[in-house]
mmCIF file of C-alpha atoms and ligand atoms in Angstrom:
data_model
loop_
_atom_site.group_PDB
_atom_site.id
_atom_site.type_symbol
_atom_site.label_atom_id
_atom_site.label_comp_id
_atom_site.label_asym_id
_atom_site.label_seq_id
_atom_site.Cartn_x
_atom_site.Cartn_y
_atom_site.Cartn_z
ATOM 1 C CA MET A 1 9.411 -13.295 -25.998
ATOM 2 C CA ALA A 2 9.023 -9.632 -26.897
ATOM 3 C CA TYR A 3 7.971 -6.984 -24.402
ATOM 4 C CA LEU A 4 4.311 -7.208 -23.434
ATOM 5 C CA GLY A 5 3.743 -3.536 -22.654
ATOM 6 C CA ASN A 6 1.514 -2.750 -25.636
ATOM 7 C CA PRO A 7 -2.081 -3.628 -26.617
ATOM 8 C CA ALA A 8 -1.229 -5.990 -29.504
ATOM 9 C CA ARG A 9 1.144 -8.257 -27.560
ATOM 10 C CA THR A 10 -1.127 -8.310 -24.510
ATOM 11 C CA LYS A 11 -4.141 -9.325 -26.632
ATOM 12 C CA GLU A 12 -2.010 -12.003 -28.290
ATOM 13 C CA VAL A 13 -1.165 -13.563 -24.906
ATOM 14 C CA ILE A 14 -4.779 -13.270 -23.701
ATOM 15 C CA ASN A 15 -5.997 -15.058 -26.849
ATOM 16 C CA LYS A 16 -3.270 -17.703 -26.820
ATOM 17 C CA TYR A 17 -4.166 -18.771 -23.273
ATOM 18 C CA HIS A 18 -7.931 -18.079 -23.550
ATOM 19 C CA LEU A 19 -7.716 -15.803 -20.534
ATOM 20 C CA ASN A 20 -10.618 -13.927 -19.027
ATOM 21 C CA ALA A 21 -9.423 -11.110 -16.801
ATOM 22 C CA GLN A 22 -10.679 -12.147 -13.358
ATOM 23 C CA LYS A 23 -12.597 -9.322 -11.698
ATOM 24 C CA LYS A 24 -12.475 -11.084 -8.337
ATOM 25 C CA PHE A 25 -8.656 -10.818 -8.446
ATOM 26 C CA GLY A 26 -8.666 -7.194 -9.649
ATOM 27 C CA GLN A 27 -7.038 -8.071 -12.978
ATOM 28 C CA ASN A 28 -6.382 -5.039 -15.186
ATOM 29 C CA PHE A 29 -3.290 -5.577 -17.320
ATOM 30 C CA LEU A 30 -1.003 -2.665 -18.163
ATOM 31 C CA ILE A 31 -0.559 -1.979 -21.885
ATOM 32 C CA ASP A 32 1.258 1.371 -21.793
ATOM 33 C CA ASP A 33 5.048 1.202 -22.139
ATOM 34 C CA GLY A 34 5.453 4.852 -21.064
ATOM 35 C CA VAL A 35 3.732 4.120 -17.752
ATOM 36 C CA LEU A 36 5.741 0.922 -17.272
ATOM 37 C CA GLU A 37 8.985 2.861 -17.797
ATOM 38 C CA ASP A 38 7.829 5.560 -15.352
ATOM 39 C CA ILE A 39 7.078 2.938 -12.684
ATOM 40 C CA VAL A 40 10.488 1.298 -13.005
ATOM 41 C CA SER A 41 12.471 4.544 -13.155
ATOM 42 C CA SER A 42 10.640 6.155 -10.215
ATOM 43 C CA ALA A 43 11.206 3.010 -8.140
ATOM 44 C CA GLY A 44 14.956 3.604 -8.650
ATOM 45 C CA ILE A 45 15.708 -0.071 -9.308
ATOM 46 C CA THR A 46 19.328 -1.150 -9.831
ATOM 47 C CA LYS A 47 21.046 -4.505 -10.301
ATOM 48 C CA ASP A 48 21.775 -4.464 -6.540
ATOM 49 C CA ASP A 49 18.053 -4.653 -5.760
ATOM 50 C CA THR A 50 15.677 -7.515 -5.158
ATOM 51 C CA VAL A 51 12.177 -6.504 -6.145
ATOM 52 C CA LEU A 52 9.074 -8.015 -4.625
ATOM 53 C CA GLU A 53 6.273 -7.733 -7.166
ATOM 54 C CA ILE A 54 2.679 -8.319 -6.093
ATOM 55 C CA GLY A 55 0.407 -9.739 -8.787
ATOM 56 C CA PRO A 56 2.550 -10.155 -11.926
ATOM 57 C CA GLY A 57 -0.556 -10.993 -14.010
ATOM 58 C CA ILE A 58 0.737 -12.056 -17.429
ATOM 59 C CA GLY A 59 4.226 -10.775 -16.595
ATOM 60 C CA THR A 60 4.196 -7.346 -18.242
ATOM 61 C CA LEU A 61 5.694 -5.245 -15.438
ATOM 62 C CA THR A 62 7.792 -8.263 -14.353
ATOM 63 C CA GLN A 63 9.693 -8.162 -17.663
ATOM 64 C CA TYR A 64 10.600 -4.486 -17.152
ATOM 65 C CA LEU A 65 11.589 -5.157 -13.532
ATOM 66 C CA ALA A 66 13.744 -8.164 -14.441
ATOM 67 C CA GLU A 67 15.659 -5.997 -16.947
ATOM 68 C CA ALA A 68 16.466 -3.438 -14.245
ATOM 69 C CA ALA A 69 16.811 -5.469 -11.017
ATOM 70 C CA GLY A 70 19.213 -8.105 -9.740
ATOM 71 C CA GLN A 71 16.322 -10.356 -8.827
ATOM 72 C CA VAL A 72 12.505 -10.283 -8.971
ATOM 73 C CA ILE A 73 10.230 -12.345 -6.721
ATOM 74 C CA ALA A 74 6.665 -12.134 -8.045
ATOM 75 C CA VAL A 75 3.755 -13.342 -5.907
ATOM 76 C CA GLU A 76 0.627 -14.259 -7.896
ATOM 77 C CA ILE A 77 -2.594 -15.678 -6.406
ATOM 78 C CA ASP A 78 -4.181 -16.901 -9.663
ATOM 79 C CA ASP A 79 -2.780 -20.334 -10.573
ATOM 80 C CA LYS A 80 -4.259 -20.061 -14.082
ATOM 81 C CA LEU A 81 -1.581 -17.454 -14.814
ATOM 82 C CA LEU A 82 1.348 -19.723 -13.912
ATOM 83 C CA PRO A 83 1.762 -21.319 -17.383
ATOM 84 C CA VAL A 84 1.454 -17.874 -18.943
ATOM 85 C CA LEU A 85 4.193 -16.495 -16.697
ATOM 86 C CA GLU A 86 6.411 -19.468 -17.417
ATOM 87 C CA ASP A 87 6.156 -18.530 -21.090
ATOM 88 C CA THR A 88 6.411 -14.722 -20.859
ATOM 89 C CA LEU A 89 9.287 -14.825 -18.342
ATOM 90 C CA SER A 90 11.185 -17.721 -19.922
ATOM 91 C CA GLU A 91 14.079 -15.459 -20.904
ATOM 92 C CA TYR A 92 14.503 -14.004 -17.434
ATOM 93 C CA ASP A 93 16.552 -16.265 -15.142
ATOM 94 C CA ASN A 94 16.385 -13.639 -12.411
ATOM 95 C CA ALA A 95 12.555 -13.661 -12.145
ATOM 96 C CA GLN A 96 10.819 -16.173 -9.925
ATOM 97 C CA VAL A 97 7.065 -16.623 -9.472
ATOM 98 C CA LEU A 98 5.468 -17.781 -6.220
ATOM 99 C CA ASN A 99 1.852 -18.922 -6.304
ATOM 100 C CA ALA A 100 0.431 -17.407 -3.105
ATOM 101 C CA ASP A 101 -1.886 -14.824 -1.595
ATOM 102 C CA ILE A 102 0.365 -11.908 -0.646
ATOM 103 C CA LEU A 103 -1.695 -11.333 2.498
ATOM 104 C CA GLU A 104 -0.652 -14.812 3.697
ATOM 105 C CA VAL A 105 3.047 -14.444 2.867
ATOM 106 C CA ASP A 106 5.534 -13.943 5.715
ATOM 107 C CA ILE A 107 7.645 -11.201 4.132
ATOM 108 C CA LYS A 108 10.363 -11.423 6.763
ATOM 109 C CA SER A 109 10.911 -15.154 6.135
ATOM 110 C CA LEU A 110 10.779 -14.511 2.390
ATOM 111 C CA SER A 111 13.553 -11.919 2.646
ATOM 112 C CA GLU A 112 15.643 -14.297 4.769
ATOM 113 C CA GLU A 113 15.092 -17.116 2.296
ATOM 114 C CA LYS A 114 15.590 -15.164 -0.927
ATOM 115 C CA ASN A 115 17.518 -12.006 -0.074
ATOM 116 C CA ASN A 116 19.814 -12.728 2.895
ATOM 117 C CA GLY A 117 17.362 -10.862 5.135
ATOM 118 C CA LYS A 118 17.891 -7.605 3.208
ATOM 119 C CA PRO A 119 14.870 -5.377 2.507
ATOM 120 C CA PHE A 120 12.918 -5.591 -0.750
ATOM 121 C CA LYS A 121 11.835 -2.802 -3.017
ATOM 122 C CA VAL A 122 8.163 -3.493 -3.652
ATOM 123 C CA VAL A 123 6.817 -2.605 -7.095
ATOM 124 C CA ALA A 124 3.315 -3.501 -8.301
ATOM 125 C CA ASN A 125 0.221 -2.678 -10.240
ATOM 126 C CA LEU A 126 -1.926 -3.584 -7.256
ATOM 127 C CA PRO A 127 -5.260 -5.407 -7.227
ATOM 128 C CA TYR A 128 -7.461 -2.496 -6.107
ATOM 129 C CA TYR A 129 -9.841 -4.557 -3.956
ATOM 130 C CA ILE A 130 -7.138 -5.138 -1.308
ATOM 131 C CA THR A 131 -4.926 -2.047 -1.663
ATOM 132 C CA THR A 132 -5.163 -0.956 1.973
ATOM 133 C CA PRO A 133 -4.462 -4.327 3.674
ATOM 134 C CA ILE A 134 -1.498 -4.879 1.342
ATOM 135 C CA ILE A 135 -0.014 -1.433 2.023
ATOM 136 C CA MET A 136 -0.525 -1.794 5.775
ATOM 137 C CA LYS A 137 1.147 -5.202 5.759
ATOM 138 C CA LEU A 138 4.135 -3.841 3.830
ATOM 139 C CA LEU A 139 4.527 -0.796 6.062
ATOM 140 C CA GLU A 140 4.023 -2.349 9.462
ATOM 141 C CA GLU A 141 6.925 -2.349 11.836
ATOM 142 C CA GLY A 142 9.606 -4.895 11.174
ATOM 143 C CA SER A 143 8.570 -5.576 7.584
ATOM 144 C CA PRO A 144 11.740 -5.700 5.442
ATOM 145 C CA VAL A 145 10.580 -3.220 2.807
ATOM 146 C CA GLU A 146 12.662 -0.203 1.813
ATOM 147 C CA SER A 147 10.238 1.422 -0.612
ATOM 148 C CA ILE A 148 6.859 0.747 -2.204
ATOM 149 C CA THR A 149 6.122 1.972 -5.727
ATOM 150 C CA VAL A 150 2.608 0.981 -6.707
ATOM 151 C CA MET A 151 -0.291 1.673 -9.027
ATOM 152 C CA VAL A 152 -3.458 2.325 -7.017
ATOM 153 C CA GLN A 153 -6.775 4.104 -7.582
ATOM 154 C CA LYS A 154 -6.065 7.818 -7.918
ATOM 155 C CA GLU A 155 -8.461 8.577 -5.094
ATOM 156 C CA VAL A 156 -6.530 6.248 -2.782
ATOM 157 C CA ALA A 157 -3.180 7.784 -3.797
ATOM 158 C CA ASP A 158 -4.630 11.205 -2.911
ATOM 159 C CA ARG A 159 -5.757 9.947 0.499
ATOM 160 C CA MET A 160 -2.305 8.528 1.209
ATOM 161 C CA GLN A 161 -0.528 11.852 0.762
ATOM 162 C CA GLU A 162 -3.138 14.342 2.063
ATOM 163 C CA LYS A 163 -2.395 16.520 5.070
ATOM 164 C CA GLU A 164 -4.700 17.592 7.913
ATOM 165 C CA GLY A 165 -7.564 19.902 7.004
ATOM 166 C CA SER A 166 -8.304 18.309 3.641
ATOM 167 C CA LYS A 167 -11.440 16.316 2.887
ATOM 168 C CA GLU A 168 -9.509 13.179 1.890
ATOM 169 C CA TYR A 169 -7.311 13.180 5.016
ATOM 170 C CA GLY A 170 -8.004 10.168 7.217
ATOM 171 C CA ALA A 171 -6.722 7.011 8.909
ATOM 172 C CA LEU A 172 -4.922 5.846 5.747
ATOM 173 C CA SER A 173 -3.069 9.196 5.369
ATOM 174 C CA ILE A 174 -1.842 8.975 8.941
ATOM 175 C CA ALA A 175 -0.865 5.300 8.724
ATOM 176 C CA VAL A 176 1.144 5.853 5.526
ATOM 177 C CA GLN A 177 2.782 9.085 6.705
ATOM 178 C CA TYR A 178 3.682 7.555 10.078
ATOM 179 C CA TYR A 179 5.989 5.091 8.307
ATOM 180 C CA ALA A 180 6.863 6.633 4.958
ATOM 181 C CA ASP A 181 7.190 9.682 2.763
ATOM 182 C CA PRO A 182 4.578 9.375 -0.028
ATOM 183 C CA GLU A 183 4.901 11.002 -3.455
ATOM 184 C CA VAL A 184 2.534 10.691 -6.413
ATOM 185 C CA VAL A 185 4.613 9.913 -9.519
ATOM 186 C CA CYS A 186 1.970 10.125 -12.252
ATOM 187 C CA VAL A 187 -1.745 9.878 -12.948
ATOM 188 C CA VAL A 188 -2.778 7.057 -15.287
ATOM 189 C CA PRO A 189 -5.998 6.963 -17.360
ATOM 190 C CA PRO A 190 -8.209 3.841 -17.777
ATOM 191 C CA SER A 191 -7.023 3.529 -21.405
ATOM 192 C CA SER A 192 -3.600 2.307 -20.169
ATOM 193 C CA PHE A 193 -5.126 -1.048 -19.135
ATOM 194 C CA ILE A 194 -6.946 -4.072 -20.584
ATOM 195 C CA PRO A 195 -9.696 -4.327 -19.416
ATOM 196 C CA GLN A 196 -10.129 -0.659 -18.535
ATOM 197 C CA PRO A 197 -10.886 0.057 -14.862
ATOM 198 C CA GLY A 198 -13.799 2.378 -14.107
ATOM 199 C CA VAL A 199 -11.579 4.910 -12.311
ATOM 200 C CA ASP A 200 -8.392 6.922 -12.820
ATOM 201 C CA SER A 201 -5.248 5.411 -11.340
ATOM 202 C CA ALA A 202 -1.991 6.838 -10.020
ATOM 203 C CA VAL A 203 1.498 5.587 -9.303
ATOM 204 C CA ILE A 204 2.614 6.447 -5.787
ATOM 205 C CA LYS A 205 6.040 5.921 -4.262
ATOM 206 C CA MET A 206 6.381 5.511 -0.511
ATOM 207 C CA THR A 207 9.908 5.638 0.882
ATOM 208 C CA ARG A 208 10.183 4.251 4.390
ATOM 209 C CA TYR A 209 11.657 6.687 6.927
ATOM 210 C CA GLU A 210 14.953 5.716 8.479
ATOM 211 C CA GLN A 211 14.147 8.138 11.279
ATOM 212 C CA MET A 212 10.419 8.123 12.060
ATOM 213 C CA PRO A 213 8.912 11.651 12.222
ATOM 214 C CA VAL A 214 6.975 10.811 15.411
ATOM 215 C CA VAL A 215 7.512 8.316 18.196
ATOM 216 C CA VAL A 216 4.595 6.907 20.202
ATOM 217 C CA GLU A 217 4.533 4.960 23.444
ATOM 218 C CA ASP A 218 2.321 2.188 22.138
ATOM 219 C CA GLU A 219 1.916 1.729 18.390
ATOM 220 C CA LYS A 220 -1.109 -0.557 18.599
ATOM 221 C CA PHE A 221 -2.943 1.912 20.839
ATOM 222 C CA PHE A 222 -1.961 4.796 18.521
ATOM 223 C CA PHE A 223 -3.505 3.059 15.495
ATOM 224 C CA GLN A 224 -6.645 2.201 17.479
ATOM 225 C CA VAL A 225 -6.985 5.881 18.403
ATOM 226 C CA VAL A 226 -6.531 6.952 14.774
ATOM 227 C CA LYS A 227 -9.094 4.408 13.552
ATOM 228 C CA ALA A 228 -11.637 5.424 16.192
ATOM 229 C CA ALA A 229 -11.059 9.115 15.420
ATOM 230 C CA PHE A 230 -12.121 8.633 11.791
ATOM 231 C CA SER A 231 -14.697 5.874 12.227
ATOM 232 C CA GLN A 232 -17.541 8.369 12.433
ATOM 233 C CA ARG A 233 -16.466 11.273 10.297
ATOM 234 C CA ARG A 234 -19.285 13.639 11.119
ATOM 235 C CA LYS A 235 -18.825 13.198 14.871
ATOM 236 C CA THR A 236 -16.439 15.037 17.142
ATOM 237 C CA LEU A 237 -13.247 13.333 18.256
ATOM 238 C CA VAL A 238 -14.590 13.085 21.804
ATOM 239 C CA ASN A 239 -17.564 11.053 20.559
ATOM 240 C CA GLY A 240 -15.556 8.928 18.145
ATOM 241 C CA LEU A 241 -12.980 8.012 20.795
ATOM 242 C CA SER A 242 -15.426 7.402 23.654
ATOM 243 C CA ASN A 243 -17.727 5.274 21.465
ATOM 244 C CA ASN A 244 -14.918 2.770 20.885
ATOM 245 C CA LYS A 245 -15.329 0.344 23.786
ATOM 246 C CA GLU A 246 -12.001 -1.406 23.201
ATOM 247 C CA LEU A 247 -10.045 1.770 23.929
ATOM 248 C CA GLY A 248 -11.687 2.399 27.318
ATOM 249 C CA ILE A 249 -11.626 6.190 26.886
ATOM 250 C CA SER A 250 -14.354 8.265 28.562
ATOM 251 C CA LYS A 251 -15.669 11.556 27.151
ATOM 252 C CA ASP A 252 -13.878 13.412 29.935
ATOM 253 C CA MET A 253 -10.553 11.733 29.205
ATOM 254 C CA ALA A 254 -10.852 12.519 25.504
ATOM 255 C CA GLY A 255 -11.822 16.149 26.186
ATOM 256 C CA ASP A 256 -9.008 16.636 28.719
ATOM 257 C CA ALA A 257 -6.436 15.113 26.357
ATOM 258 C CA LEU A 258 -7.563 17.405 23.532
ATOM 259 C CA GLU A 259 -7.226 20.461 25.756
ATOM 260 C CA LYS A 260 -3.755 19.335 26.815
ATOM 261 C CA ILE A 261 -2.619 19.467 23.181
ATOM 262 C CA GLY A 262 -4.190 22.904 22.731
ATOM 263 C CA ARG A 263 -7.398 21.825 20.944
ATOM 264 C CA THR A 264 -11.028 22.304 21.952
ATOM 265 C CA ARG A 265 -13.339 19.533 23.161
ATOM 266 C CA THR A 266 -15.399 19.851 19.960
ATOM 267 C CA GLU A 267 -12.496 19.268 17.551
ATOM 268 C CA ARG A 268 -12.785 16.782 14.673
ATOM 269 C CA GLY A 269 -10.181 14.209 13.656
ATOM 270 C CA GLU A 270 -9.467 15.703 10.238
ATOM 271 C CA LYS A 271 -7.986 18.837 11.869
ATOM 272 C CA LEU A 272 -5.227 17.045 13.788
ATOM 273 C CA SER A 273 -1.762 16.527 12.311
ATOM 274 C CA LEU A 274 0.189 13.280 12.613
ATOM 275 C CA LYS A 275 2.237 14.862 15.413
ATOM 276 C CA GLU A 276 -0.894 15.906 17.300
ATOM 277 C CA PHE A 277 -2.362 12.395 16.969
ATOM 278 C CA ALA A 278 0.866 11.011 18.438
ATOM 279 C CA GLN A 279 0.644 13.461 21.379
ATOM 280 C CA LEU A 280 -3.044 12.730 21.909
ATOM 281 C CA SER A 281 -2.480 8.986 21.821
ATOM 282 C CA ASP A 282 0.351 9.157 24.378
ATOM 283 C CA ILE A 283 -1.749 11.265 26.776
ATOM 284 C CA LEU A 284 -4.736 8.925 26.430
ATOM 285 C CA TYR A 285 -2.469 5.919 26.852
ATOM 286 C CA GLY A 286 -1.308 7.415 30.151
ATOM 287 C CA PHE A 287 -4.929 8.068 31.254
ATOM 288 C CA THR A 288 -6.122 4.546 30.451
ATOM 289 C CA ARG A 289 -3.174 2.980 32.285
ATOM 290 C CA LYS A 290 -3.736 5.119 35.421
ATOM 291 C CA ASP A 291 -7.374 4.171 36.079
HETATM 292 N N1 SAM B 301 1.146 -6.781 -12.962
HETATM 293 C C1 SAM B 301 0.150 -7.026 -13.989
HETATM 294 C C2 SAM B 301 0.073 -5.837 -14.925
HETATM 295 O O1 SAM B 301 0.503 -4.755 -14.489
HETATM 296 O O2 SAM B 301 -0.413 -5.968 -16.037
HETATM 297 C C3 SAM B 301 -1.227 -7.345 -13.404
HETATM 298 C C4 SAM B 301 -1.789 -6.356 -12.416
HETATM 299 S S1 SAM B 301 -3.450 -6.676 -11.932
HETATM 300 C C5 SAM B 301 -4.020 -5.024 -11.578
HETATM 301 C C6 SAM B 301 -3.347 -7.348 -10.284
HETATM 302 C C7 SAM B 301 -2.718 -8.732 -10.162
HETATM 303 O O3 SAM B 301 -2.705 -9.123 -8.784
HETATM 304 C C8 SAM B 301 -3.471 -9.834 -10.894
HETATM 305 O O4 SAM B 301 -2.562 -10.630 -11.600
HETATM 306 C C9 SAM B 301 -4.138 -10.647 -9.766
HETATM 307 O O5 SAM B 301 -4.384 -11.999 -10.111
HETATM 308 C C10 SAM B 301 -3.122 -10.491 -8.655
HETATM 309 N N2 SAM B 301 -3.674 -10.672 -7.289
HETATM 310 C C11 SAM B 301 -4.907 -10.375 -6.840
HETATM 311 N N3 SAM B 301 -5.029 -10.644 -5.546
HETATM 312 C C12 SAM B 301 -3.810 -11.104 -5.126
HETATM 313 C C13 SAM B 301 -3.303 -11.564 -3.872
HETATM 314 N N4 SAM B 301 -4.063 -11.565 -2.781
HETATM 315 N N5 SAM B 301 -2.024 -11.996 -3.812
HETATM 316 C C14 SAM B 301 -1.235 -12.002 -4.932
HETATM 317 N N6 SAM B 301 -1.671 -11.579 -6.150
HETATM 318 C C15 SAM B 301 -2.937 -11.131 -6.244
#
């Protein structure tokens, strides 16, 4: 089986198996060998690595990954693609396909079962409709993932790496930057896919920190604070935080905490850095535990 990373071979496979790209599964198949090579080289894959691929599709990126990695575990939700993958990956003994929803997979057990508990390098052309839940699952504490190199919507890649003060900065930027160092590798036009998505895409690499840049007292509370801070973008932080009933933060508490970190009571979430959010969250955590 020749490489799939070009329009002619991809169309051949689509015709052979009478495939219709499933919109509900976010299926846009890569047909650009330059982009495929960029993904694999930026992910820094060697024969010592086990790659976890999310959504192999017809196996295009999987072939490139299997050439570079020791082992590839590819998780695909669409069972109609299983016979296709059996065909396109038949020459790769080191590639294995699991038919599952990645959001339901226990990644820790998977790494114990397939990789002696060692962390995976995740590489994928992600289904765009569930980008954020997938990334959050991969980043969350304890998940055995060393790096994540993925194709996402360009707008989402921008949000992941923005810093405070920018329009795109928000809860996703903070969540990603809390765990990892994000870097956009390249921007990819719709013409690199069949069918073409309606938006530009980008490859982003997130390398998990060995030493976290901030430490918080309670991670769950920290993420609740961040979410509440950006839930009503046009409102002040005091309003956003006090409107979230789960947190149990009054307007006074929120205002006092902001002043303690050297901000005014009318500040908005998009102005605060990751470090300031960590400080704010710890102060508020103390307040809510006292009362
Ligand atoms: N890797 C292929 C490529 O680059 O040509 C296909 C990428 S396509 C953008 C996304 C893939 O993710 C599809 O194959 C889709 O069926 C699969 N997918 C969608 N939702 C999924 C889920 N929850 N778990 C696992 N795979 C999923």
